[in-house]
Amino acid sequence: MNKLAINGGEKTIDKNFNWPVFDESDVLAVTKIAKSGQWGNPECGGVVEAFEKEFAEFCGAKYALACVNGSVALRLALIASGVRPGDEVIIPPYTFIATASIVVEANCVPVFVDIDPETYNLDPVAIEKAITPRTKAIIPVHFGGQSCDMDAIMDIANKHQLTVIEDACHAHGGEYKGKKLGSIGRAGCFSFQSSKNLTSGEGGLVITSDEGLYNMMNSLRNVGRVKGGKWYEHHNLGCNYRITQFQAALLSTQFKRLEAQTKKRDENGRYLNALLQKIDGIHPLTRGHGETLHTYHVYIFKYDKTKFNNLSKVEFAEMLAAEGVPSFMGYPEPLYKQAVFQEKNFMCYAIPEEVDYSNDHCPVTEKACYEEAVWILQNAMLGTKEDMEKFAKAIIKIQDAVK
Ligand SMILES: Cc1ncc(COP(=O)(O)O)c(C=O)c1O
């Protein structure tokens, strides 16, 4: 029998899927900024503004606003949307901490709503059930780069007059029914942190077509100054959330590769789906929910241990990684299980006393975390067709070995 790599056997695939992809053009762009001596971005302008314009246009939005990271992008959008202390914001529990922490940082209450088992994105039926008179916003996360059911979410939001802020931190260039992700709600937020499909090491950006929202976010990003105001004139409670020209220069060169890379990941994702569907006990998340372009920031498949001699998901994921597939077990538990929520470690933030996460239970998310979700990372999705075949082969090798 073929010895598993975790036990000293040969890896199924031995390849470096380097990320970020860069060349001399990126180095030159950064060098140019260094030589110019204009490193910061005090009043915007320069490459920051040029990149914002380019990205807004690409997304079909009127405005884009670059800022220090994706968390701050979400924070700016939520605060500028006009929420008030104690308002409730609906979010999924299968997401990165920032989707929830920025809600608490706005003195609002994160309300965790379960995900759809087919897509791992917010379930619109569950959203509607969670709405109360205090609900003010929904933050759908296009998890892994697959679009949420935006028609259903926008219908619910319009019916209840809620703000929709898309967490598109995994979804640069992704599409829902031909529309760019991030451009459908009132605002869409992106992260340029080092693992992301478009990166400058760190960074973030919000898009919107709402002029009032844009002006307020712009003020909050720039220590509360307003357009046309004086240097020492602060109208709003903002902070310095500006990015450097270095980051914008890198983003501009990286952006040139985004469309081709997204197409490649989407193609590979479809091919890998076809391959993995044939393996007993492996179920890729399904397509066909409006995602005309999936960014595969994370390629996710569901693992059924009963077809692998009851090998736990954690052990399976370790074996798969050892075989050379850039993969990972993903979130080990739903976000509401984190101590910050269970123990209500909200420090100075004004969260109402009665808020309690100890009884939260989202079964689909729990199953995803504890039993079934396995992630393959975006850089691996830039590989060749043969690489995808080897990913499938590695899974079959494990299945044969543990039988
Ligand atoms: C879904 C999601 N939202 C928000 C963020 C926050 O982005 P950043 O790390 O740039 O603050 C991340 C980052 O990993 C994310 O995965």
Coordinates of C-alpha atoms and ligand atoms in Angstrom, one line a residue:
M1 CA 0.0 0.0 0.0
N2 CA 1.0 3.6 -0.7
K3 CA 2.5 4.9 2.6
L4 CA 1.1 8.1 3.8
A5 CA 3.4 11.1 3.9
I6 CA 2.5 11.8 7.5
N7 CA 4.0 8.3 8.2
G8 CA 7.2 9.0 6.2
G9 CA 5.9 8.1 2.7
E10 CA 6.3 10.2 -0.4
K11 CA 4.1 13.3 -0.7
T12 CA 1.4 13.2 -3.4
I13 CA 2.4 16.7 -4.4
D14 CA 5.6 18.5 -3.7
K15 CA 5.2 22.0 -4.9
N16 CA 5.5 25.5 -3.5
F17 CA 2.4 27.6 -4.2
N18 CA 4.1 30.9 -3.6
W19 CA 2.1 33.9 -2.5
P20 CA 2.1 36.7 -3.2
V21 CA 2.9 36.5 -6.9
F22 CA 5.2 39.4 -7.8
D23 CA 7.9 40.6 -10.2
E24 CA 10.1 43.5 -11.0
S25 CA 7.1 45.7 -11.7
D26 CA 6.0 45.6 -8.0
V27 CA 9.6 46.3 -6.9
L28 CA 9.8 49.3 -9.2
A29 CA 6.5 50.7 -8.1
V30 CA 7.5 50.6 -4.4
T31 CA 11.0 52.0 -5.3
K32 CA 9.4 54.9 -7.1
I33 CA 7.5 55.9 -4.0
A34 CA 10.6 55.5 -1.8
K35 CA 12.5 57.8 -4.2
S36 CA 9.7 60.4 -4.4
G37 CA 9.9 61.0 -0.6
Q38 CA 6.1 61.2 -0.5
W39 CA 5.4 58.2 1.5
G40 CA 2.3 59.1 3.4
N41 CA -1.1 60.1 2.3
P42 CA -2.1 63.2 4.2
E43 CA -4.9 64.5 2.0
C44 CA -5.2 61.5 -0.3
G45 CA -4.2 62.1 -3.9
G46 CA -1.3 60.3 -5.7
V47 CA -1.4 56.6 -6.1
V48 CA -3.9 56.1 -3.3
E49 CA -6.5 58.1 -5.1
A50 CA -5.7 56.6 -8.4
F51 CA -6.0 53.1 -7.0
E52 CA -9.3 54.0 -5.3
K53 CA -10.7 55.2 -8.6
E54 CA -9.6 52.2 -10.5
F55 CA -11.0 49.8 -7.9
A56 CA -14.3 51.6 -7.6
E57 CA -14.7 51.5 -11.4
F58 CA -13.8 47.9 -11.5
C59 CA -16.5 47.1 -9.0
G60 CA -19.1 49.4 -10.6
A61 CA -19.3 51.6 -7.5
K62 CA -19.1 55.4 -7.4
Y63 CA -16.6 55.6 -4.6
A64 CA -13.8 53.6 -3.0
L65 CA -11.9 54.5 0.2
A66 CA -8.7 52.8 1.1
C67 CA -7.8 52.4 4.8
V68 CA -5.5 50.4 7.1
N69 CA -7.2 47.0 7.0
G70 CA -10.4 45.1 6.2
S71 CA -11.5 45.3 9.9
V72 CA -11.3 49.1 9.7
A73 CA -13.1 49.1 6.4
L74 CA -16.0 47.3 8.1
R75 CA -15.8 49.5 11.1
L76 CA -16.0 52.7 9.0
A77 CA -19.0 51.4 7.0
L78 CA -20.9 50.4 10.1
I79 CA -20.3 53.5 12.2
A80 CA -20.9 55.8 9.2
S81 CA -24.2 54.0 8.5
G82 CA -25.7 55.7 11.5
V83 CA -26.0 52.8 14.0
R84 CA -26.5 53.7 17.7
P85 CA -25.6 51.9 20.9
G86 CA -27.6 48.8 21.5
D87 CA -28.6 48.3 17.9
E88 CA -28.4 44.7 16.7
V89 CA -26.3 43.6 13.7
I90 CA -26.9 40.2 12.1
I91 CA -23.7 38.3 11.1
P92 CA -22.8 34.7 10.5
P93 CA -20.8 32.7 13.1
Y94 CA -18.7 31.1 10.4
T95 CA -16.3 34.0 9.8
F96 CA -13.2 35.8 11.0
I97 CA -13.4 37.6 14.4
A98 CA -13.4 41.1 12.8
T99 CA -17.0 40.7 11.3
A100 CA -18.2 40.5 14.9
S101 CA -15.6 42.6 16.8
I102 CA -16.2 45.7 14.8
V103 CA -19.9 45.5 15.7
V104 CA -19.0 45.5 19.5
E105 CA -16.6 48.3 18.8
A106 CA -19.5 50.3 17.5
N107 CA -21.4 49.6 20.8
C108 CA -23.7 47.4 18.8
V109 CA -24.8 43.8 19.5
P110 CA -23.7 41.0 17.1
V111 CA -26.5 38.6 16.5
F112 CA -25.2 35.3 15.1
V113 CA -27.4 33.7 12.5
D114 CA -26.7 30.3 11.0
I115 CA -25.3 29.5 7.6
D116 CA -26.7 27.5 4.7
P117 CA -25.2 24.0 4.5
E118 CA -24.8 24.2 0.7
T119 CA -22.7 27.4 0.7
Y120 CA -21.7 28.2 4.3
N121 CA -23.1 31.7 3.8
L122 CA -25.8 33.4 5.8
D123 CA -29.1 31.6 5.5
P124 CA -31.8 34.2 4.5
V125 CA -34.6 32.2 6.2
A126 CA -32.6 32.3 9.5
I127 CA -31.9 36.1 9.0
E128 CA -35.6 36.9 8.8
K129 CA -36.3 34.9 12.0
A130 CA -33.6 36.8 13.9
I131 CA -34.9 40.3 13.1
T132 CA -36.2 42.4 16.0
P133 CA -37.2 46.0 16.4
R134 CA -33.5 46.7 17.3
T135 CA -32.0 45.2 14.2
K136 CA -30.3 47.8 12.1
A137 CA -27.8 46.1 9.8
I138 CA -26.8 42.8 8.2
I139 CA -23.2 41.9 7.4
P140 CA -23.3 39.1 4.9
V141 CA -19.8 37.5 4.5
H142 CA -19.1 36.1 1.0
F143 CA -17.3 33.3 2.7
G144 CA -14.3 31.9 0.8
G145 CA -15.3 34.1 -2.1
Q146 CA -18.7 32.5 -2.9
S147 CA -21.5 35.1 -3.1
C148 CA -24.2 35.2 -0.5
D149 CA -27.8 35.0 -1.7
M150 CA -27.9 38.7 -2.3
D151 CA -31.3 39.0 -3.9
A152 CA -32.9 37.4 -0.8
I153 CA -30.8 39.4 1.6
M154 CA -31.5 42.7 -0.1
D155 CA -35.3 41.9 -0.2
I156 CA -35.2 41.3 3.6
A157 CA -33.1 44.4 4.2
N158 CA -35.5 46.6 2.1
K159 CA -38.5 45.2 3.8
H160 CA -37.2 45.9 7.3
Q161 CA -35.1 49.1 6.3
L162 CA -31.8 47.6 7.3
T163 CA -28.3 48.6 6.1
V164 CA -26.4 45.8 4.3
I165 CA -22.6 46.0 4.6
E166 CA -21.0 43.2 2.5
D167 CA -17.9 41.6 4.0
A168 CA -16.1 41.0 0.8
C169 CA -12.8 40.5 2.5
H170 CA -12.5 37.1 0.7
A171 CA -14.2 38.3 -2.5
H172 CA -12.1 40.7 -4.6
G173 CA -13.4 40.5 -8.1
G174 CA -16.0 37.9 -7.3
E175 CA -19.5 38.2 -8.8
Y176 CA -23.1 37.6 -8.0
K177 CA -25.4 37.4 -11.1
G178 CA -22.7 39.5 -13.0
K179 CA -22.5 42.2 -10.3
K180 CA -19.2 42.6 -8.5
L181 CA -19.3 41.5 -4.9
G182 CA -19.2 44.5 -2.5
S183 CA -21.3 46.7 -4.9
I184 CA -24.7 45.3 -4.0
G185 CA -25.3 46.4 -0.4
R186 CA -24.9 50.0 0.9
A187 CA -21.1 49.3 1.3
G188 CA -18.7 46.5 0.6
C189 CA -15.5 46.0 2.5
F190 CA -12.2 44.4 1.3
S191 CA -9.0 43.3 3.1
F192 CA -5.5 43.4 1.5
Q193 CA -3.9 41.5 4.4
S194 CA -1.1 39.2 3.2
S195 CA -3.1 36.0 2.6
K196 CA -5.8 37.8 0.6
N197 CA -6.4 37.4 -3.2
L198 CA -5.3 41.0 -3.6
T199 CA -2.6 42.1 -1.1
S200 CA -0.3 44.8 -0.1
G201 CA 0.8 43.1 3.1
E202 CA -1.9 44.9 5.1
G203 CA -4.6 47.3 3.9
G204 CA -8.4 47.6 3.4
L205 CA -10.9 49.4 1.3
V206 CA -14.7 50.2 1.3
I207 CA -16.8 50.8 -1.8
T208 CA -20.1 52.5 -1.9
S209 CA -22.3 54.5 -4.3
D210 CA -23.9 56.4 -1.4
E211 CA -22.3 59.9 -1.4
G212 CA -23.3 60.7 2.2
L213 CA -21.9 57.4 3.5
Y214 CA -18.7 58.0 1.5
N215 CA -18.3 61.5 2.9
M216 CA -18.7 60.3 6.5
M217 CA -16.3 57.4 6.0
N218 CA -13.8 59.7 4.5
S219 CA -14.1 62.0 7.5
L220 CA -13.8 59.1 10.0
R221 CA -10.7 57.9 8.1
N222 CA -9.1 61.3 8.3
V223 CA -9.4 62.1 12.1
G224 CA -12.9 63.6 11.6
R225 CA -11.8 66.3 9.2
V226 CA -14.3 67.2 6.5
K227 CA -13.9 68.1 2.8
G228 CA -13.0 71.8 2.5
G229 CA -12.4 72.1 6.3
K230 CA -9.2 73.3 8.0
W231 CA -6.3 71.2 9.3
Y232 CA -7.3 71.7 12.9
E233 CA -11.0 71.4 12.4
H234 CA -12.5 68.1 13.5
H235 CA -16.2 67.5 13.0
N236 CA -16.5 63.8 13.7
L237 CA -15.0 61.2 16.0
G238 CA -12.6 59.6 13.5
C239 CA -9.0 58.4 13.7
N240 CA -6.0 58.1 11.4
Y241 CA -7.0 55.1 9.3
R242 CA -5.1 56.2 6.1
I243 CA -2.8 53.9 4.2
T244 CA 0.6 54.7 2.8
Q245 CA 1.5 55.4 -0.9
F246 CA 3.7 52.2 -0.7
Q247 CA 0.6 50.1 -0.1
A248 CA -1.3 51.7 -2.9
A249 CA 1.6 51.3 -5.3
L250 CA 1.7 47.6 -4.6
L251 CA -2.0 47.3 -4.9
S252 CA -1.9 49.0 -8.3
T253 CA 0.6 46.5 -9.7
Q254 CA -1.0 43.5 -7.9
F255 CA -4.4 44.6 -9.2
K256 CA -3.2 44.1 -12.8
R257 CA -3.1 40.3 -12.1
L258 CA -6.4 40.0 -10.2
E259 CA -8.8 39.3 -13.1
A260 CA -6.7 36.6 -14.6
Q261 CA -6.0 35.0 -11.2
T262 CA -9.7 35.1 -10.3
K263 CA -10.6 33.4 -13.5
K264 CA -8.0 30.7 -13.0
R265 CA -9.2 30.0 -9.4
D266 CA -12.8 29.8 -10.6
E267 CA -11.9 27.4 -13.4
N268 CA -9.8 25.2 -11.1
G269 CA -12.6 25.3 -8.5
R270 CA -15.1 24.0 -11.0
Y271 CA -12.6 21.3 -12.1
L272 CA -11.8 20.3 -8.5
N273 CA -15.5 20.1 -7.7
A274 CA -16.0 17.6 -10.5
L275 CA -13.1 15.5 -9.3
L276 CA -14.0 15.5 -5.6
Q277 CA -17.7 14.8 -6.2
K278 CA -16.6 11.4 -7.4
I279 CA -15.0 10.5 -4.0
D280 CA -17.3 8.8 -1.6
G281 CA -17.5 10.9 1.6
I282 CA -16.3 14.2 0.0
H283 CA -18.8 16.9 -0.9
P284 CA -17.6 20.2 -2.2
L285 CA -19.8 23.2 -1.3
T286 CA -22.3 23.5 -4.2
R287 CA -22.3 26.1 -7.0
G288 CA -25.2 27.6 -8.8
H289 CA -26.5 30.0 -6.2
G290 CA -25.8 33.1 -8.3
E291 CA -22.0 33.1 -8.0
T292 CA -21.1 33.9 -11.6
L293 CA -17.5 34.3 -10.5
H294 CA -16.2 32.6 -7.3
T295 CA -12.9 33.9 -6.0
Y296 CA -12.0 30.7 -4.1
H297 CA -10.1 32.6 -1.4
V298 CA -10.9 29.4 0.3
Y299 CA -11.9 26.2 -1.5
I300 CA -14.1 24.3 0.9
F301 CA -15.3 20.7 0.9
K302 CA -17.2 18.7 3.4
Y303 CA -15.7 15.6 4.8
D304 CA -17.7 12.6 6.0
K305 CA -15.6 10.6 8.4
T306 CA -17.9 7.5 8.2
K307 CA -16.4 7.0 4.7
F308 CA -12.9 7.2 6.1
N309 CA -13.2 4.6 8.9
N310 CA -14.2 7.3 11.4
L311 CA -10.9 9.2 11.1
S312 CA -11.5 12.6 12.7
K313 CA -11.6 15.7 10.5
V314 CA -8.6 17.1 12.4
E315 CA -6.5 14.0 11.6
F316 CA -7.7 13.9 8.0
A317 CA -6.7 17.5 7.5
E318 CA -3.3 16.9 9.0
M319 CA -2.7 14.0 6.7
L320 CA -3.9 16.0 3.7
A321 CA -1.5 18.8 4.5
A322 CA 1.3 16.3 4.9
E323 CA 0.6 15.0 1.4
G324 CA 1.5 18.5 0.2
V325 CA -2.0 19.9 -0.4
P326 CA -2.1 23.5 1.1
S327 CA -5.0 22.6 3.3
F328 CA -6.3 23.2 6.7
M329 CA -9.2 22.2 9.0
G330 CA -10.5 25.8 9.1
Y331 CA -12.3 27.3 12.1
P332 CA -12.3 24.9 15.0
E333 CA -15.5 26.3 16.5
P334 CA -18.2 28.9 15.8
L335 CA -17.3 32.4 16.6
Y336 CA -19.8 32.7 19.4
K337 CA -17.9 30.0 21.3
Q338 CA -14.9 32.4 21.7
A339 CA -14.2 33.6 25.3
V340 CA -14.8 37.2 24.3
F341 CA -18.5 36.3 23.7
Q342 CA -19.0 33.5 26.2
E343 CA -17.5 35.5 29.0
K344 CA -18.7 38.9 27.7
N345 CA -15.3 40.4 27.9
F346 CA -16.5 43.6 26.3
M347 CA -14.3 45.9 28.4
C348 CA -15.3 49.6 27.8
Y349 CA -17.9 48.8 25.1
A350 CA -21.5 49.5 26.1
I351 CA -23.2 46.2 25.3
P352 CA -26.5 45.8 27.1
E353 CA -26.4 43.6 30.3
E354 CA -29.0 41.2 29.0
V355 CA -26.9 40.1 26.0
D356 CA -25.9 36.5 26.5
Y357 CA -24.2 34.1 24.0
S358 CA -24.1 31.1 26.3
N359 CA -27.2 29.5 24.7
D360 CA -26.3 30.3 21.1
H361 CA -26.5 27.3 18.9
C362 CA -26.1 27.3 15.1
P363 CA -26.1 23.6 14.1
V364 CA -24.9 24.0 10.6
T365 CA -21.9 26.1 11.7
E366 CA -21.2 23.7 14.5
K367 CA -21.2 20.7 12.1
A368 CA -18.9 22.7 9.7
C369 CA -16.4 23.5 12.4
Y370 CA -16.4 20.3 14.4
E371 CA -17.0 17.7 11.7
E372 CA -17.0 18.5 8.1
A373 CA -15.3 21.6 6.6
V374 CA -11.8 21.3 5.1
W375 CA -10.1 24.3 3.4
I376 CA -7.7 24.5 0.5
L377 CA -6.0 27.8 0.3
Q378 CA -6.3 30.3 -2.5
N379 CA -2.7 30.2 -3.7
A380 CA -3.1 26.5 -4.4
M381 CA -6.1 27.3 -6.5
L382 CA -3.7 29.1 -8.9
G383 CA -2.1 25.7 -9.7
T384 CA -2.5 23.6 -12.9
K385 CA -5.2 21.1 -13.7
E386 CA -2.6 18.4 -12.9
D387 CA -2.3 19.9 -9.4
M388 CA -6.0 19.7 -8.9
E389 CA -5.8 16.0 -9.9
K390 CA -3.1 15.5 -7.4
F391 CA -5.2 17.1 -4.6
A392 CA -8.0 14.6 -5.4
K393 CA -5.4 11.8 -5.5
A394 CA -4.1 12.7 -2.1
I395 CA -7.6 12.3 -0.6
I396 CA -8.1 9.0 -2.3
K397 CA -4.7 7.9 -1.0
I398 CA -5.8 8.7 2.6
Q399 CA -9.1 7.0 2.1
D400 CA -7.4 3.8 0.8
A401 CA -4.8 3.9 3.7
V402 CA -7.3 4.2 6.5
K403 CA -9.9 1.7 5.2
Ligands
LIG1 C1 -14.2 37.5 6.5 C2 -13.2 38.5 7.0 N1 -13.6 39.7 7.3 C3 -12.8 40.7 7.7 C4 -11.4 40.4 7.8 C5 -10.5 41.5 8.3 O1 -9.5 41.9 7.5 P1 -8.1 42.5 8.0 O2 -7.3 41.3 8.5 O3 -7.5 43.1 6.8 O4 -8.4 43.5 9.1 C6 -10.9 39.2 7.4 C7 -9.5 38.9 7.5 O5 -9.0 37.8 7.5 C8 -11.8 38.2 7.0 O6 -11.4 37.0 6.7

